[in-house]
Amino acid sequence: MSRKIKALIAKLAAGDGPSCEELTLLISQTDSQIWQEIRLLADSVRAKHVGSDVHLRGLIEFSNHCRANCLYCGLRRENRALVRYRLEPQEIVETALLADQLGYGTVVLQSGEDPFYTKELLAEIIAEIKGRTELAITLSVGERTFDEYALWREKGADRYLLRHETADPALYASLHPKRTLEERVKCLKALRSLGYEVGAGFMVGLPGQTPETLARDLLLLVELDVDMIGIGPFVPNPHTPLAREEGGSFEQTVNMVALTRLLMPTANIPATTAMGSLRPDGREITLKAGANVLMPNVTPKRFRPLYEIYPGKICTDEEAGQCRLCIEGRIKSCGRTVGTGQGASLKYQQRSALHGNHAAGQ
Ligand code: SAH
């Protein structure tokens, strides 16, 4: 390991922000010893700042209809091979109640960008879940207007996940027809200003991505000061224009999670489902490299195979109760503990304490 790289790792360990050039240089390194060291460091930073708890989020994939046409995603509008489904509002509420009974402190309501769920309809669903449980509600329904985000927040939505996908504006534009990175970032800032706990993130191994792109991805997370960060490998989907592209590397994705933990010690970082889809022990490896959240699926079994963002997605053949037990076993196998309660990020809690709950957006 060169002295320059050693010094860079020491800088990260000390919590000093690296420059884009420094991060790019580090990400370009292929010596596995370097990455072993960074992963260990990330694991200790995770333990020191957010402890041994792994927080669970019950994921409800409530619709696979999508008006967007993202080149990588199986839910894209032009994928005619996909059978589309929607959960009835009442079924979404019932699934959230099931998640509550299974002991999850949070549900993530995720879907394609589906205008069927209007501002008012989603607001009613949120209000009903909040009225009947103590669950934190995380929304992940894509780009909507400020007014929509505001009403949902008012009705009790707590968090919002909207990955920025890639921080390179040109790559972003080429992967998202008629959309811009600027617009995506504007949504993230709007969510933040409304006091949501906000999540962004990106895919690793997108065609055309370089070490510098990844460095920019990490620096954008720091700049936006997000509370939650979802990182996963790009997995080519045969029913998309990127069918023949190479997928992202598992190892590089773990490395990006580790770097993220070093840059953002108090954020919540999931070991994403896609990591478990690439390798049976993929989520455990990620938990040992800086991650502290898992997102078990609670979607009714009959719909799971249809939420096919990418092929080979795990847990499509299981019921929610089975996932609960499986996930708990995985956490314990890593010597970690199952988090209880809503599990807000330490980052968000500190921000709320500083500015008062309502002004957490500042
Ligand atoms: N419509 C919502 C949810 C999108 S699906 C939104 O716009 O936020 C959730 C995530 O799946 C996306 O943010 C994207 O990062 C990821 N994803 C989509 N296609 C993928 C693929 N082929 N491989 C890996 N991840 C993918």
Coordinates of C-alpha atoms and ligand atoms in Angstrom, one line a residue:
M1 CA 0.0 0.0 0.0
S2 CA 1.5 3.4 -1.0
R3 CA 2.1 6.1 1.5
K4 CA -0.3 8.3 -0.3
I5 CA -3.1 5.7 0.1
K6 CA -2.2 5.1 3.7
A7 CA -2.4 8.8 4.4
L8 CA -5.8 9.0 2.7
I9 CA -7.3 6.2 4.8
A10 CA -6.0 7.9 7.9
K11 CA -7.7 11.1 6.8
L12 CA -11.0 9.3 6.3
A13 CA -10.5 7.6 9.7
A14 CA -10.1 11.0 11.3
G15 CA -13.4 12.2 9.8
D16 CA -11.7 14.8 7.5
G17 CA -13.6 15.3 4.3
P18 CA -11.7 14.1 1.2
S19 CA -11.6 16.0 -2.1
C20 CA -13.1 14.5 -5.2
E21 CA -9.7 13.8 -6.6
E22 CA -8.7 11.9 -3.5
L23 CA -11.8 9.9 -3.4
T24 CA -11.5 9.1 -7.1
L25 CA -7.9 7.9 -6.5
L26 CA -9.0 5.7 -3.6
I27 CA -12.0 4.2 -5.6
S28 CA -9.6 3.4 -8.4
Q29 CA -7.5 1.1 -6.2
T30 CA -7.8 -2.6 -6.8
D31 CA -5.6 -4.0 -4.0
S32 CA -8.0 -6.0 -1.9
Q33 CA -5.9 -5.3 1.3
I34 CA -6.8 -1.6 1.0
W35 CA -10.5 -2.5 0.9
Q36 CA -10.2 -5.0 3.7
E37 CA -8.8 -2.2 5.9
I38 CA -11.5 0.3 4.8
R39 CA -14.3 -2.2 5.6
L40 CA -12.9 -3.0 9.0
L41 CA -12.6 0.7 9.7
A42 CA -16.2 1.3 8.6
D43 CA -17.4 -1.5 10.9
S44 CA -15.7 0.1 13.9
V45 CA -17.1 3.6 13.0
R46 CA -20.5 2.0 12.7
A47 CA -20.1 0.3 16.1
K48 CA -18.9 3.5 17.7
H49 CA -21.5 5.8 16.4
V50 CA -24.7 3.8 15.9
G51 CA -24.0 0.7 17.9
S52 CA -24.9 -3.0 17.3
D53 CA -28.6 -2.6 16.5
V54 CA -29.8 -3.5 13.0
H55 CA -33.0 -1.7 12.3
L56 CA -35.8 -3.5 10.4
R57 CA -38.1 -1.9 7.8
G58 CA -41.1 -3.8 6.5
L59 CA -41.1 -3.2 2.8
I60 CA -44.5 -3.0 1.1
E61 CA -44.2 -3.0 -2.7
F62 CA -47.7 -1.8 -3.3
S63 CA -47.8 -1.1 -7.1
N64 CA -45.5 -2.0 -10.0
H65 CA -47.2 0.5 -12.4
C66 CA -44.8 3.2 -13.5
R67 CA -45.1 6.3 -15.7
A68 CA -41.3 6.6 -15.8
N69 CA -39.1 4.9 -18.3
C70 CA -35.7 4.5 -16.6
L71 CA -33.4 2.4 -18.8
Y72 CA -32.3 0.0 -16.1
C73 CA -35.6 -0.7 -14.3
G74 CA -37.9 -3.6 -15.0
L75 CA -40.9 -1.5 -13.9
R76 CA -40.3 1.0 -16.7
R77 CA -43.3 2.1 -18.7
E78 CA -42.3 0.4 -21.9
N79 CA -41.7 -3.1 -20.4
R80 CA -44.7 -4.9 -21.8
A81 CA -43.5 -8.3 -20.5
L82 CA -44.4 -7.3 -17.0
V83 CA -47.9 -8.2 -15.5
R84 CA -48.9 -5.1 -13.6
Y85 CA -50.6 -5.0 -10.2
R86 CA -51.9 -2.6 -7.6
L87 CA -52.8 -3.2 -4.0
E88 CA -56.2 -1.9 -2.9
P89 CA -55.8 0.9 -0.3
Q90 CA -57.3 -1.3 2.3
E91 CA -54.8 -4.1 1.5
I92 CA -52.0 -1.6 1.9
V93 CA -53.3 -0.7 5.4
E94 CA -53.8 -4.4 6.3
T95 CA -50.2 -5.2 5.2
A96 CA -48.9 -2.3 7.4
L97 CA -50.9 -3.8 10.3
L98 CA -49.3 -7.1 9.7
A99 CA -45.8 -5.5 9.7
D100 CA -46.8 -3.8 13.0
Q101 CA -47.7 -7.2 14.5
L102 CA -44.5 -8.7 13.3
G103 CA -42.7 -6.1 15.4
Y104 CA -41.4 -3.8 12.7
G105 CA -41.2 -0.2 13.8
T106 CA -41.4 1.2 10.3
V107 CA -43.0 0.4 7.0
V108 CA -41.7 1.5 3.6
L109 CA -44.5 2.1 1.1
Q110 CA -42.7 1.7 -2.2
S111 CA -44.1 1.6 -5.8
G112 CA -43.4 2.7 -9.3
E113 CA -44.4 6.2 -10.1
D114 CA -48.1 5.4 -10.2
P115 CA -50.5 8.4 -10.4
F116 CA -53.4 6.1 -9.6
Y117 CA -52.5 6.8 -6.0
T118 CA -53.4 10.5 -6.0
K119 CA -52.3 13.0 -3.4
E120 CA -55.5 12.5 -1.5
L121 CA -55.6 8.7 -1.7
L122 CA -52.1 8.3 -0.4
A123 CA -52.8 10.8 2.3
E124 CA -55.8 8.8 3.5
I125 CA -53.7 5.6 3.5
I126 CA -51.0 7.4 5.6
A127 CA -53.6 8.8 8.0
E128 CA -55.2 5.5 8.6
I129 CA -51.9 3.7 9.3
K130 CA -50.8 6.4 11.6
G131 CA -54.2 6.4 13.4
R132 CA -54.0 2.7 14.0
T133 CA -50.4 2.0 14.8
E134 CA -47.2 3.6 16.2
L135 CA -45.4 2.8 12.9
A136 CA -43.0 5.3 11.3
I137 CA -44.0 5.6 7.6
T138 CA -41.4 5.8 4.9
L139 CA -42.6 6.7 1.4
S140 CA -40.7 5.7 -1.7
V141 CA -43.0 6.6 -4.6
G142 CA -40.7 8.7 -6.8
E143 CA -40.9 12.3 -8.0
R144 CA -44.0 14.1 -7.1
T145 CA -44.9 17.8 -6.5
F146 CA -44.0 19.8 -3.4
D147 CA -47.7 20.0 -2.5
E148 CA -48.0 16.3 -2.5
Y149 CA -44.9 15.8 -0.4
A150 CA -46.3 18.5 2.0
L151 CA -49.7 17.0 2.4
W152 CA -48.3 13.5 3.1
R153 CA -45.9 14.9 5.7
E154 CA -48.8 16.7 7.3
K155 CA -50.8 13.4 7.5
G156 CA -47.9 11.8 9.3
A157 CA -45.4 10.5 6.8
D158 CA -42.0 10.5 8.5
R159 CA -39.4 9.5 5.9
Y160 CA -38.8 9.5 2.2
L161 CA -36.5 7.4 0.1
L162 CA -35.5 8.8 -3.3
R163 CA -32.2 7.6 -4.6
H164 CA -30.4 10.1 -6.7
E165 CA -29.3 7.0 -8.8
T166 CA -26.1 8.7 -10.2
A167 CA -24.5 12.1 -9.6
D168 CA -23.3 12.5 -13.1
P169 CA -25.8 14.8 -14.8
A170 CA -25.0 13.5 -18.4
L171 CA -25.2 9.8 -17.3
Y172 CA -28.4 10.7 -15.3
A173 CA -30.0 12.2 -18.4
S174 CA -29.1 9.3 -20.6
L175 CA -30.6 6.7 -18.2
H176 CA -33.8 8.7 -17.4
P177 CA -35.7 9.9 -20.5
K178 CA -37.0 13.4 -20.2
R179 CA -35.6 13.8 -16.6
T180 CA -32.7 15.6 -15.0
L181 CA -30.5 15.2 -12.0
E182 CA -31.3 18.7 -11.1
E183 CA -35.0 17.9 -10.8
R184 CA -34.2 14.8 -8.7
V185 CA -32.0 16.9 -6.3
K186 CA -34.8 19.5 -6.1
C187 CA -37.2 16.9 -4.9
L188 CA -34.6 15.8 -2.3
K189 CA -34.2 19.3 -1.1
A190 CA -38.0 19.9 -1.0
L191 CA -38.4 16.7 1.2
R192 CA -35.7 17.9 3.5
S193 CA -37.3 21.4 3.8
L194 CA -40.6 19.7 4.8
G195 CA -38.9 18.0 7.8
Y196 CA -38.8 14.5 6.3
E197 CA -36.0 12.2 7.3
V198 CA -34.5 11.8 3.8
G199 CA -32.8 9.0 2.0
A200 CA -30.8 9.1 -1.3
G201 CA -28.4 6.7 -2.8
F202 CA -27.1 5.2 -6.0
M203 CA -26.3 2.1 -8.1
V204 CA -22.8 0.8 -8.5
G205 CA -21.7 -0.5 -11.9
L206 CA -24.1 1.5 -14.2
P207 CA -22.8 1.4 -17.8
G208 CA -20.6 4.4 -18.3
Q209 CA -19.9 5.0 -14.6
T210 CA -16.3 5.7 -13.6
P211 CA -14.5 5.9 -10.3
E212 CA -14.9 9.7 -10.5
T213 CA -18.7 9.2 -10.9
L214 CA -18.8 7.2 -7.7
A215 CA -16.7 9.8 -5.9
R216 CA -19.3 12.4 -7.0
D217 CA -22.1 10.1 -5.7
L218 CA -20.5 10.0 -2.3
L219 CA -19.8 13.7 -2.2
L220 CA -23.4 14.5 -3.2
L221 CA -24.7 12.5 -0.3
V222 CA -22.4 14.5 2.0
E223 CA -23.5 17.8 0.4
L224 CA -27.2 16.9 0.7
D225 CA -26.6 15.8 4.2
V226 CA -29.0 12.9 3.9
D227 CA -30.1 10.7 6.8
M228 CA -30.4 7.4 5.0
I229 CA -28.4 6.0 2.1
G230 CA -29.4 3.1 -0.1
I231 CA -26.6 1.6 -2.3
G232 CA -27.0 -1.4 -4.5
P233 CA -25.3 -3.0 -7.5
F234 CA -26.8 -2.4 -11.0
V235 CA -28.3 -5.8 -12.1
P236 CA -29.1 -6.0 -15.8
N237 CA -32.8 -6.7 -16.5
P238 CA -33.5 -8.7 -19.7
H239 CA -36.6 -6.7 -20.4
T240 CA -34.9 -3.4 -20.5
P241 CA -32.6 -1.6 -23.0
L242 CA -29.6 -2.4 -20.7
A243 CA -30.2 -6.2 -20.9
R244 CA -26.8 -6.9 -22.4
E245 CA -24.8 -4.6 -20.2
E246 CA -22.5 -6.0 -17.5
G247 CA -23.8 -5.8 -13.9
G248 CA -22.2 -4.0 -11.0
S249 CA -19.6 -5.8 -8.9
F250 CA -20.6 -7.1 -5.5
E251 CA -17.2 -6.3 -4.0
Q252 CA -17.2 -2.7 -5.3
T253 CA -20.7 -2.2 -3.9
V254 CA -19.6 -3.3 -0.4
N255 CA -16.6 -1.0 -0.7
M256 CA -18.9 2.0 -1.5
V257 CA -21.0 1.2 1.6
A258 CA -17.9 1.2 3.7
L259 CA -16.7 4.5 2.3
T260 CA -20.2 5.9 2.9
R261 CA -20.1 4.9 6.6
L262 CA -16.7 6.7 7.0
L263 CA -18.1 9.8 5.4
M264 CA -21.4 9.7 7.2
P265 CA -20.9 8.0 10.6
T266 CA -24.4 8.7 12.0
A267 CA -26.5 7.9 8.9
N268 CA -28.7 4.8 8.5
I269 CA -27.4 2.6 5.8
P270 CA -29.2 -0.6 4.7
A271 CA -27.7 -3.8 3.5
T272 CA -29.9 -3.7 0.4
T273 CA -31.9 -6.6 -1.0
A274 CA -29.9 -6.5 -4.2
M275 CA -26.8 -7.4 -2.1
G276 CA -28.6 -10.5 -0.9
S277 CA -29.6 -11.3 -4.5
L278 CA -26.0 -11.3 -5.8
R279 CA -24.7 -13.6 -3.0
P280 CA -26.6 -15.6 -0.3
D281 CA -24.5 -14.0 2.4
G282 CA -24.4 -10.6 0.7
R283 CA -26.3 -8.7 3.3
E284 CA -24.3 -10.1 6.2
I285 CA -21.1 -9.1 4.5
T286 CA -22.5 -5.6 4.0
L287 CA -23.6 -5.4 7.6
K288 CA -20.0 -6.1 8.6
A289 CA -18.8 -3.3 6.4
G290 CA -20.8 -0.3 7.7
A291 CA -24.5 -1.1 7.2
N292 CA -27.0 -1.0 10.0
V293 CA -30.5 -1.5 8.4
L294 CA -32.3 -4.4 6.7
M295 CA -35.5 -4.2 4.7
P296 CA -37.4 -7.4 5.0
N297 CA -40.3 -7.8 2.5
V298 CA -43.9 -7.8 3.8
T299 CA -45.6 -7.6 0.4
P300 CA -48.3 -10.2 0.0
K301 CA -46.6 -13.3 -1.6
R302 CA -48.7 -13.4 -4.7
F303 CA -47.4 -10.0 -5.9
R304 CA -43.8 -10.4 -5.0
P305 CA -42.6 -12.0 -8.2
L306 CA -44.2 -9.1 -10.1
Y307 CA -42.2 -6.3 -8.5
E308 CA -39.3 -7.4 -10.7
I309 CA -37.0 -4.4 -10.8
Y310 CA -34.1 -6.7 -11.7
P311 CA -34.0 -10.5 -12.1
G312 CA -33.1 -12.9 -9.3
K313 CA -34.6 -10.8 -6.5
I314 CA -34.7 -12.8 -3.3
C315 CA -37.6 -13.7 -1.0
T316 CA -40.3 -13.8 -3.7
D317 CA -41.4 -17.2 -2.5
E318 CA -42.0 -16.4 1.1
E319 CA -44.6 -15.0 3.4
A320 CA -43.9 -12.0 5.7
G321 CA -43.7 -14.2 8.9
Q322 CA -41.0 -16.3 7.3
C323 CA -38.9 -13.3 6.3
R324 CA -39.1 -12.0 9.9
L325 CA -37.5 -15.2 11.3
C326 CA -35.0 -15.5 8.5
I327 CA -33.8 -11.9 9.0
E328 CA -33.5 -12.2 12.7
G329 CA -31.3 -15.2 12.3
R330 CA -29.1 -13.4 9.9
I331 CA -28.6 -10.4 12.2
K332 CA -27.7 -12.7 15.1
S333 CA -25.3 -14.7 13.0
C334 CA -23.3 -11.4 12.6
G335 CA -23.2 -10.9 16.3
R336 CA -25.6 -8.0 16.1
T337 CA -28.8 -7.1 17.8
V338 CA -32.3 -6.5 16.4
G339 CA -33.3 -2.8 16.8
T340 CA -36.6 -2.0 18.4
G341 CA -38.8 1.1 18.0
Q342 CA -38.9 3.3 14.9
G343 CA -35.1 3.4 14.5
A344 CA -34.7 6.9 13.2
S345 CA -31.1 7.7 12.1
L346 CA -28.9 9.3 14.8
K347 CA -28.3 12.0 12.2
Y348 CA -32.0 12.9 12.1
Q349 CA -32.4 12.7 15.8
Q350 CA -29.6 15.1 16.4
R351 CA -30.9 17.5 13.8
S352 CA -34.4 17.4 15.3
A353 CA -33.0 18.0 18.8
L354 CA -31.2 21.1 17.4
H355 CA -34.0 22.6 15.5
G356 CA -37.1 21.2 17.1
N357 CA -39.1 18.4 15.6
H358 CA -41.0 20.5 13.2
A359 CA -38.0 22.4 11.9
A360 CA -35.9 19.3 11.3
G361 CA -35.8 20.3 7.7
Q362 CA -33.2 23.0 8.5
Ligands
SAH1 N1 -40.3 4.7 -8.1 C1 -39.5 4.8 -6.9 C2 -38.9 3.5 -6.5 C3 -37.9 3.0 -7.5 S1 -37.5 1.3 -7.4 C4 -38.4 5.9 -7.1 O1 -38.3 6.4 -8.2 O2 -37.7 6.2 -6.2 C5 -36.2 1.4 -6.2 C6 -34.8 1.4 -6.6 O3 -34.4 0.2 -7.4 C7 -34.4 2.5 -7.6 O4 -34.2 3.7 -6.9 C8 -33.1 2.0 -8.3 O5 -31.9 2.5 -7.6 C9 -33.2 0.5 -8.0 N2 -33.2 -0.2 -9.3 C10 -34.0 -0.1 -10.4 N3 -33.6 -0.9 -11.4 C11 -32.5 -1.6 -11.0 C12 -31.6 -2.6 -11.5 N4 -31.8 -3.0 -12.8 N5 -30.6 -3.1 -10.8 C13 -30.4 -2.6 -9.5 N6 -31.2 -1.7 -8.9 C14 -32.2 -1.2 -9.6

